[in-house]
mmCIF file of C-alpha atoms in Angstrom:
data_model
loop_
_atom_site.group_PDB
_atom_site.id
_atom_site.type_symbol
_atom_site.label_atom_id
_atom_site.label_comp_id
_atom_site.label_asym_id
_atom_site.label_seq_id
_atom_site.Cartn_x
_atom_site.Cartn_y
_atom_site.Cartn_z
ATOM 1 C CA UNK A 1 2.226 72.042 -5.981
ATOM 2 C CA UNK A 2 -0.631 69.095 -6.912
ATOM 3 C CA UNK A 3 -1.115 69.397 -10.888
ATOM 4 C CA UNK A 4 -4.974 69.380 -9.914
ATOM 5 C CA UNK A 5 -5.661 68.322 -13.919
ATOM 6 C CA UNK A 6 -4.054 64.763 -12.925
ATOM 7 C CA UNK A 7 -7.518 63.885 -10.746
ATOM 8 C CA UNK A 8 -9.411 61.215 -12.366
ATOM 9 C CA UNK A 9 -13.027 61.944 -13.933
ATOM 10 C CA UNK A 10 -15.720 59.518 -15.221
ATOM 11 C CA UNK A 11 -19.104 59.586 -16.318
ATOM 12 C CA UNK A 12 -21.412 57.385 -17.753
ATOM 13 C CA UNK A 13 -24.804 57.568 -19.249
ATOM 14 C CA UNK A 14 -26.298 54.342 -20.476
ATOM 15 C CA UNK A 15 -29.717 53.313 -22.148
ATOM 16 C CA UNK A 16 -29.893 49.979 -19.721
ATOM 17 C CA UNK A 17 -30.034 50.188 -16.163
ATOM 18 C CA UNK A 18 -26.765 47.803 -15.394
ATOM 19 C CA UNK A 19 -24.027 48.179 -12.061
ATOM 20 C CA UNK A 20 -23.166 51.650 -13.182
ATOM 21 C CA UNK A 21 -20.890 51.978 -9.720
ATOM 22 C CA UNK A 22 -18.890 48.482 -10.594
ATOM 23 C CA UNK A 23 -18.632 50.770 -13.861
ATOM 24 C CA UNK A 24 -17.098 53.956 -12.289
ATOM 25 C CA UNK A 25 -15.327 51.515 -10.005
ATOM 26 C CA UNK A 26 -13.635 49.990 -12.980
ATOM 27 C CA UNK A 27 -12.535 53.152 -14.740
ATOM 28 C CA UNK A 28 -10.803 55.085 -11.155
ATOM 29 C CA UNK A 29 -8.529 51.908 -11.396
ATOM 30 C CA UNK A 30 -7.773 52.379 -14.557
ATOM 31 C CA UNK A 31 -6.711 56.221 -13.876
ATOM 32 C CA UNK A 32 -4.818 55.176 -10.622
ATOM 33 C CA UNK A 33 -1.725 56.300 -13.017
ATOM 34 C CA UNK A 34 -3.018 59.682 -12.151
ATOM 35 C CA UNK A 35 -2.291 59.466 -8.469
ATOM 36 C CA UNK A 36 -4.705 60.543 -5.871
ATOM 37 C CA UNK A 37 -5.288 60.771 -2.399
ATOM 38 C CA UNK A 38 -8.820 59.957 -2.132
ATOM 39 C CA UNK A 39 -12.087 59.190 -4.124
ATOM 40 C CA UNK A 40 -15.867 58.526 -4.972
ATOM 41 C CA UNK A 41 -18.803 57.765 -6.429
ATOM 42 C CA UNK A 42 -22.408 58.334 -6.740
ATOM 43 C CA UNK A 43 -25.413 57.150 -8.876
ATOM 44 C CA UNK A 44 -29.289 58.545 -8.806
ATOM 45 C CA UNK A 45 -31.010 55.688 -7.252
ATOM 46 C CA UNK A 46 -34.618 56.283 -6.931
ATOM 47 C CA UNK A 47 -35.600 59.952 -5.801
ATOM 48 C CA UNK A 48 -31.775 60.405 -4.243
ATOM 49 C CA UNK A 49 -28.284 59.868 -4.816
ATOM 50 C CA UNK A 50 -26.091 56.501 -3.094
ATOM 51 C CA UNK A 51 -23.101 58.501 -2.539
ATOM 52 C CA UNK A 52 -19.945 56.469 -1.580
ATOM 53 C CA UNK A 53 -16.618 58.615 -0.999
ATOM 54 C CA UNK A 54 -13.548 57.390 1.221
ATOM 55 C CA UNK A 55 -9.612 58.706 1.853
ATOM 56 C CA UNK A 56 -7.480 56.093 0.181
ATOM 57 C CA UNK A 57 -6.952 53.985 -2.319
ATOM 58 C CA UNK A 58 -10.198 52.479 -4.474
ATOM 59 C CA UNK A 59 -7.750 49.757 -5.475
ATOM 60 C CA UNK A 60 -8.533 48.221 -1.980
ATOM 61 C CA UNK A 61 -12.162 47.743 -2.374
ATOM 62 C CA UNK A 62 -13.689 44.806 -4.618
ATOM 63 C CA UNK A 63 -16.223 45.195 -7.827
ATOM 64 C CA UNK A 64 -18.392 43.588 -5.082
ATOM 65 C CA UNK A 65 -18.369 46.601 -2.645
ATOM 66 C CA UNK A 66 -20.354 48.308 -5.720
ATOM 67 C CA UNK A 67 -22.506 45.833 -7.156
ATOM 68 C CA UNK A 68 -25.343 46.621 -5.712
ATOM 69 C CA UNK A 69 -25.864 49.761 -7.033
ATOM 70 C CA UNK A 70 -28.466 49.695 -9.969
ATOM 71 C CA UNK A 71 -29.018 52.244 -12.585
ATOM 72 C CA UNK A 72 -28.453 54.109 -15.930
ATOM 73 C CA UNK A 73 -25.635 56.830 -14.645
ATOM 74 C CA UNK A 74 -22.843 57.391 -12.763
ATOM 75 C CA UNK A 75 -19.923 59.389 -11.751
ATOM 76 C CA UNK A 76 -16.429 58.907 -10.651
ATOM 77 C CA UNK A 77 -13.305 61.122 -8.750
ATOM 78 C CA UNK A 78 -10.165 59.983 -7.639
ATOM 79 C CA UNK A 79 -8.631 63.196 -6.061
ATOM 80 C CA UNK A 80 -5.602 65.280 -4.999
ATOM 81 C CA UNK A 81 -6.782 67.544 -2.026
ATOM 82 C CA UNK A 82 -5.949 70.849 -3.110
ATOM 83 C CA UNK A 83 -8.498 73.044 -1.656
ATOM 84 C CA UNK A 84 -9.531 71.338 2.077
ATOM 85 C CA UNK A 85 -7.594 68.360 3.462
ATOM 86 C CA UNK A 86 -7.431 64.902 2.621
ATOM 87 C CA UNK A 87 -10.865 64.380 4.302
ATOM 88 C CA UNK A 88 -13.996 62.311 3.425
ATOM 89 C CA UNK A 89 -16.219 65.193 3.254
ATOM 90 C CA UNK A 90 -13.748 66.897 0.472
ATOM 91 C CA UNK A 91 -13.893 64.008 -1.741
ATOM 92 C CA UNK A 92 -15.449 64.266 -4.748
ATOM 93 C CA UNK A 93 -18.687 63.672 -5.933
ATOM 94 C CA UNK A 94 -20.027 67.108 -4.178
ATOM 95 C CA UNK A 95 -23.477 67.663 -3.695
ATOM 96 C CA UNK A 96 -25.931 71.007 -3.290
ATOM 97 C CA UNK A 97 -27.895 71.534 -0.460
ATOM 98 C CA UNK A 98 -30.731 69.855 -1.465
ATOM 99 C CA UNK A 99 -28.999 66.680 -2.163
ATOM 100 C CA UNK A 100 -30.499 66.876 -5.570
ATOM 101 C CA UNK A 101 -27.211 67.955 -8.232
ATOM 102 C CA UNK A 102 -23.895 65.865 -7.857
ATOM 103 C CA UNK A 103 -20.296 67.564 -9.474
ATOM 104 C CA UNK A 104 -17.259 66.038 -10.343
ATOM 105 C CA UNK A 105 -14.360 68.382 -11.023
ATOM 106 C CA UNK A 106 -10.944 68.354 -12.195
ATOM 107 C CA UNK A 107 -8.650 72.066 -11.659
ATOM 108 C CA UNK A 108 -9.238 75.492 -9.598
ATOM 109 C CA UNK A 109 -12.114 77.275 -9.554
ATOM 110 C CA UNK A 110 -10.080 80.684 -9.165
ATOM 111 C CA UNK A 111 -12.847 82.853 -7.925
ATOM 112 C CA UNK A 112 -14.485 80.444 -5.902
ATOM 113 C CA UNK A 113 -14.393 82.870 -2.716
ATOM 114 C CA UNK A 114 -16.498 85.351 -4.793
ATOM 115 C CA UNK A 115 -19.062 82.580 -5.676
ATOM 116 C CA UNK A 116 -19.349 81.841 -2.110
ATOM 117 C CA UNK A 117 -20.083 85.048 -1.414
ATOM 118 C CA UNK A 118 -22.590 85.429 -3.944
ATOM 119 C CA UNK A 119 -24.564 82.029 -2.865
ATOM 120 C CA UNK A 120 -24.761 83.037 0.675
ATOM 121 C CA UNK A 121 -26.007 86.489 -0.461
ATOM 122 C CA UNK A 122 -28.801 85.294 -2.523
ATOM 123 C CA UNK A 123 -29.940 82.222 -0.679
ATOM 124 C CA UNK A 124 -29.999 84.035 2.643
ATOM 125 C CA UNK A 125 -27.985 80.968 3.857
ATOM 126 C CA UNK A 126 -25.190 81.150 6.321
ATOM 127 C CA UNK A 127 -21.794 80.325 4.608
ATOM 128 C CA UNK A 128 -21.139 77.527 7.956
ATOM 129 C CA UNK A 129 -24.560 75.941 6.697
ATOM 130 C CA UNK A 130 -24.359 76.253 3.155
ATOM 131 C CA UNK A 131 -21.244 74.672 2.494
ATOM 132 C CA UNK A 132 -20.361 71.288 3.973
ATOM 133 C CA UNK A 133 -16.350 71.022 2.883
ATOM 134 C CA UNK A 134 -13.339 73.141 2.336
ATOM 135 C CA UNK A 135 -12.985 72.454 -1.260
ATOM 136 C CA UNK A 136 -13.462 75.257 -3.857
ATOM 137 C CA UNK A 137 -15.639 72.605 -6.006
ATOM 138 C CA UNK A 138 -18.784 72.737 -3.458
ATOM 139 C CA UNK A 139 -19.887 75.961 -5.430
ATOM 140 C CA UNK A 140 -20.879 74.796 -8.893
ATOM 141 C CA UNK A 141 -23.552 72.313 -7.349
ATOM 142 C CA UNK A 142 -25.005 75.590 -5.310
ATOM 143 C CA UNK A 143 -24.704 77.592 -8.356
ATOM 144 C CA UNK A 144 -26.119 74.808 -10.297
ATOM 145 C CA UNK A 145 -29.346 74.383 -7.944
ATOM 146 C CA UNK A 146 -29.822 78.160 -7.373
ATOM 147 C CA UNK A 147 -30.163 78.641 -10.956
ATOM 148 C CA UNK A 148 -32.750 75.740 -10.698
ATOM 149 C CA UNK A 149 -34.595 77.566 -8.102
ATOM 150 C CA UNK A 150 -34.846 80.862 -10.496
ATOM 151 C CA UNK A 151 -36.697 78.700 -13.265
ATOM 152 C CA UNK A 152 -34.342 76.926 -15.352
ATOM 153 C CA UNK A 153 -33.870 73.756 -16.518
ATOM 154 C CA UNK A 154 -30.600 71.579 -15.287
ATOM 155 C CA UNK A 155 -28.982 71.988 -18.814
ATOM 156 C CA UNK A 156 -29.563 76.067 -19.039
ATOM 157 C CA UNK A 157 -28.452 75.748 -14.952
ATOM 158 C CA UNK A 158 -25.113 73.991 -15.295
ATOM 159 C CA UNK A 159 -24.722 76.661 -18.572
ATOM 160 C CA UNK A 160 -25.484 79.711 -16.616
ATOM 161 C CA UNK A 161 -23.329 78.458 -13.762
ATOM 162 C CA UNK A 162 -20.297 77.349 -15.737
ATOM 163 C CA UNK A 163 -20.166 80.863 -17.090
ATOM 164 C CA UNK A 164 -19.181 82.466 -14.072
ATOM 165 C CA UNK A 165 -16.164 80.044 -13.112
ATOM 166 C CA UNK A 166 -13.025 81.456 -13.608
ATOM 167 C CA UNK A 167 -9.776 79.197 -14.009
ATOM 168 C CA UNK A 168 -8.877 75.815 -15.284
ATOM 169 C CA UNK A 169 -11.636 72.719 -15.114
ATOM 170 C CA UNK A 170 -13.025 69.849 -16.170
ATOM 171 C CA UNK A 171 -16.781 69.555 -14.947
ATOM 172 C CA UNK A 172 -19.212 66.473 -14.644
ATOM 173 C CA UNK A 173 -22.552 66.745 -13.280
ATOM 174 C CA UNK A 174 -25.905 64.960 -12.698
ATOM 175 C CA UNK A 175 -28.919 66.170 -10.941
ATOM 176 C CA UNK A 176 -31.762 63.939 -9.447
ATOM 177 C CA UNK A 177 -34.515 62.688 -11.580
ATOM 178 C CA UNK A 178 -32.787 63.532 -15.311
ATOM 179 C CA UNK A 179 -31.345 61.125 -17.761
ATOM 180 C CA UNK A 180 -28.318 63.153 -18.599
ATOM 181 C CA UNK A 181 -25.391 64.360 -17.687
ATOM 182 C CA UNK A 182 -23.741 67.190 -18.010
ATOM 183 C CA UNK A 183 -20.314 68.222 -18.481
ATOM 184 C CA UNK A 184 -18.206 71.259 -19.659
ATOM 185 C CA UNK A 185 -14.104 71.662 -20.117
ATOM 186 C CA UNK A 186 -11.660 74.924 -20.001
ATOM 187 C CA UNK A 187 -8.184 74.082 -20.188
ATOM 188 C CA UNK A 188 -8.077 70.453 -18.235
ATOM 189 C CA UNK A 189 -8.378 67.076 -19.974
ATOM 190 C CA UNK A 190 -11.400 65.879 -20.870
ATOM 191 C CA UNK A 191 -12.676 63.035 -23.560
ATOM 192 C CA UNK A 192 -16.048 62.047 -24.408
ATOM 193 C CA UNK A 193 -16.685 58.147 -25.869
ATOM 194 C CA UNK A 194 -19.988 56.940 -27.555
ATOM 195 C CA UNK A 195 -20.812 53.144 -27.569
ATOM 196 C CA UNK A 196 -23.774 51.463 -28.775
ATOM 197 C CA UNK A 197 -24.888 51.117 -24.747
ATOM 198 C CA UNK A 198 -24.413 54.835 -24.237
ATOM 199 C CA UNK A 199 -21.687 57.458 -23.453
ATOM 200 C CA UNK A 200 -18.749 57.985 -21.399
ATOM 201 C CA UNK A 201 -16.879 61.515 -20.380
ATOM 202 C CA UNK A 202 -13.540 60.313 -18.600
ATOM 203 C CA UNK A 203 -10.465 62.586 -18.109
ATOM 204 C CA UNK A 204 -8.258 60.154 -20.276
ATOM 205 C CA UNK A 205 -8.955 57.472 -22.458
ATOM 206 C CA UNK A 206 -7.737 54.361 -20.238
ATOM 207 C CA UNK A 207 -11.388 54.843 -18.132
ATOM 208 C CA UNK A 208 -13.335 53.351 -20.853
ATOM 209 C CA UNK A 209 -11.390 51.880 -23.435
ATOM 210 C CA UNK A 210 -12.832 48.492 -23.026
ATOM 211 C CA UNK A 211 -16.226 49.655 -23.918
ATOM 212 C CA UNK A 212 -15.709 51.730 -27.067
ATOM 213 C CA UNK A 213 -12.655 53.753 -29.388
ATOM 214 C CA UNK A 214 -15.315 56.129 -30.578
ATOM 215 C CA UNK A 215 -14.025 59.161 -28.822
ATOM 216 C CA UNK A 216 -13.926 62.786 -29.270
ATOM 217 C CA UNK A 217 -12.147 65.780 -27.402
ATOM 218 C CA UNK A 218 -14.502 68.813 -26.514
ATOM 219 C CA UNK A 219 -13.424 72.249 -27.024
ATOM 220 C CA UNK A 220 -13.276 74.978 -24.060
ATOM 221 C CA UNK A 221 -16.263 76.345 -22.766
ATOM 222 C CA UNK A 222 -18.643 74.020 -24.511
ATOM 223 C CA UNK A 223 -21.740 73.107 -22.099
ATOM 224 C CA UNK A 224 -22.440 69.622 -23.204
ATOM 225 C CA UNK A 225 -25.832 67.182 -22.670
ATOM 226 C CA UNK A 226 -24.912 63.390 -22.764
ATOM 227 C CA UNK A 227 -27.970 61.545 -23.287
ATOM 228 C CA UNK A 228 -27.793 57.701 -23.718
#
């Protein structure tokens, strides 16, 4: 069985806009130790995510396949299909409906069948609409914009949402027009790193080590706001 904690995460949230993707880029390389099957990244550019995600090995693109890409955050995922096939639409970053809330996530999401359920219940949205891949991730950026949609902000969202996931997980996300990220950890690796340029959330120390040795590990269950 795939240890699913060995998939890599990155974040990064910086005060300069810079090539956040050559950034992400950078750091799945550095986690390739991790093993993997297939990957991605995505950055808010404008009013809308550039989402790149491919089967394979990142190692065989460039840093110029992502310097193009422009801004102030990103996230990373090099992954080991558990739930869904080693498939481009199963790679990680996973979106919500709306294109508007992008996840990361390492480990199970045990109950995600009864989350499922519960989004297609109270959006009134066909399960084969609602959810675009096989993977048991795709749920915490529906829960994450239905919570949106009921009033709350993206922090109190990703809070509300992270306390009904059962199982082991590390959990980066970003949403669409805010300058932080979020990210949350119960039971799988996570580390956070402050620079003077911003922060960094990264499933091992290797994915930004270049950039700072200010780090701290986050307890369980902690919903946490990294704001350059």
């Amino acid at each position: 069985m795939v240890d699913t904690s060995m998939c890599g995460i990155f974040g990064y949230v910086g005060k300069k806009e810079q090539e956040v993707a050559v950034k992400a880029y950078f750091a799945l390389r550095d986690l390739e130790y991790r093993g993997y099957d297939s990957w991605g990244i995505a950055a808010p550019i404008g009013k809308e995510f550039k989402l790149l995600r491919a089967v394979g090995k990142i190692s065989e693109k460039s840093e110029g396949d992502f310097s193009d890409i422009i801004g102030k955050m990103s996230i990373g995922h090099s992954r080991w299909a558990t739930h869904g096939g080693v498939l481009e639409k199963n790679a990680h970053p996973q979106l919500s409906r709306d294109k508007s809330v992008a996840v990361i996530h390492n480990g199970i999401i045990e109950n995600h069948h009864e989350l499922r359920n519960f989004l297609v219940e109270k959006t009134g949205i066909p399960e084969s609409e609602l959810f675009l891949s096989d993977t048991d991730t795709e749920v915490i950026p529906h829960l994450i914009a239905y919570f949106i949609t009921t009033g709350k902000t993206f922090e109190a969202a990703f809070s509300e949402a992270g306390k009904m996931l059962e199982g082991r997980y590390a959990i980066v996300a970003m949403r669409v027009g805010e300058s932080y990220l979020m990210a949350m950890r119960v039971g799988s690796p996570m580390v956070i790193g402050k620079s003077d340029e911003g922060y960094y959330v990264a499933s091992d120390v290797p994915a930004f080590i270049d950039h700072t040795r200010i780090v701290a590990y986050p307890g369980d269950a902690i919903a946490m706001k990294l704001r350059a």
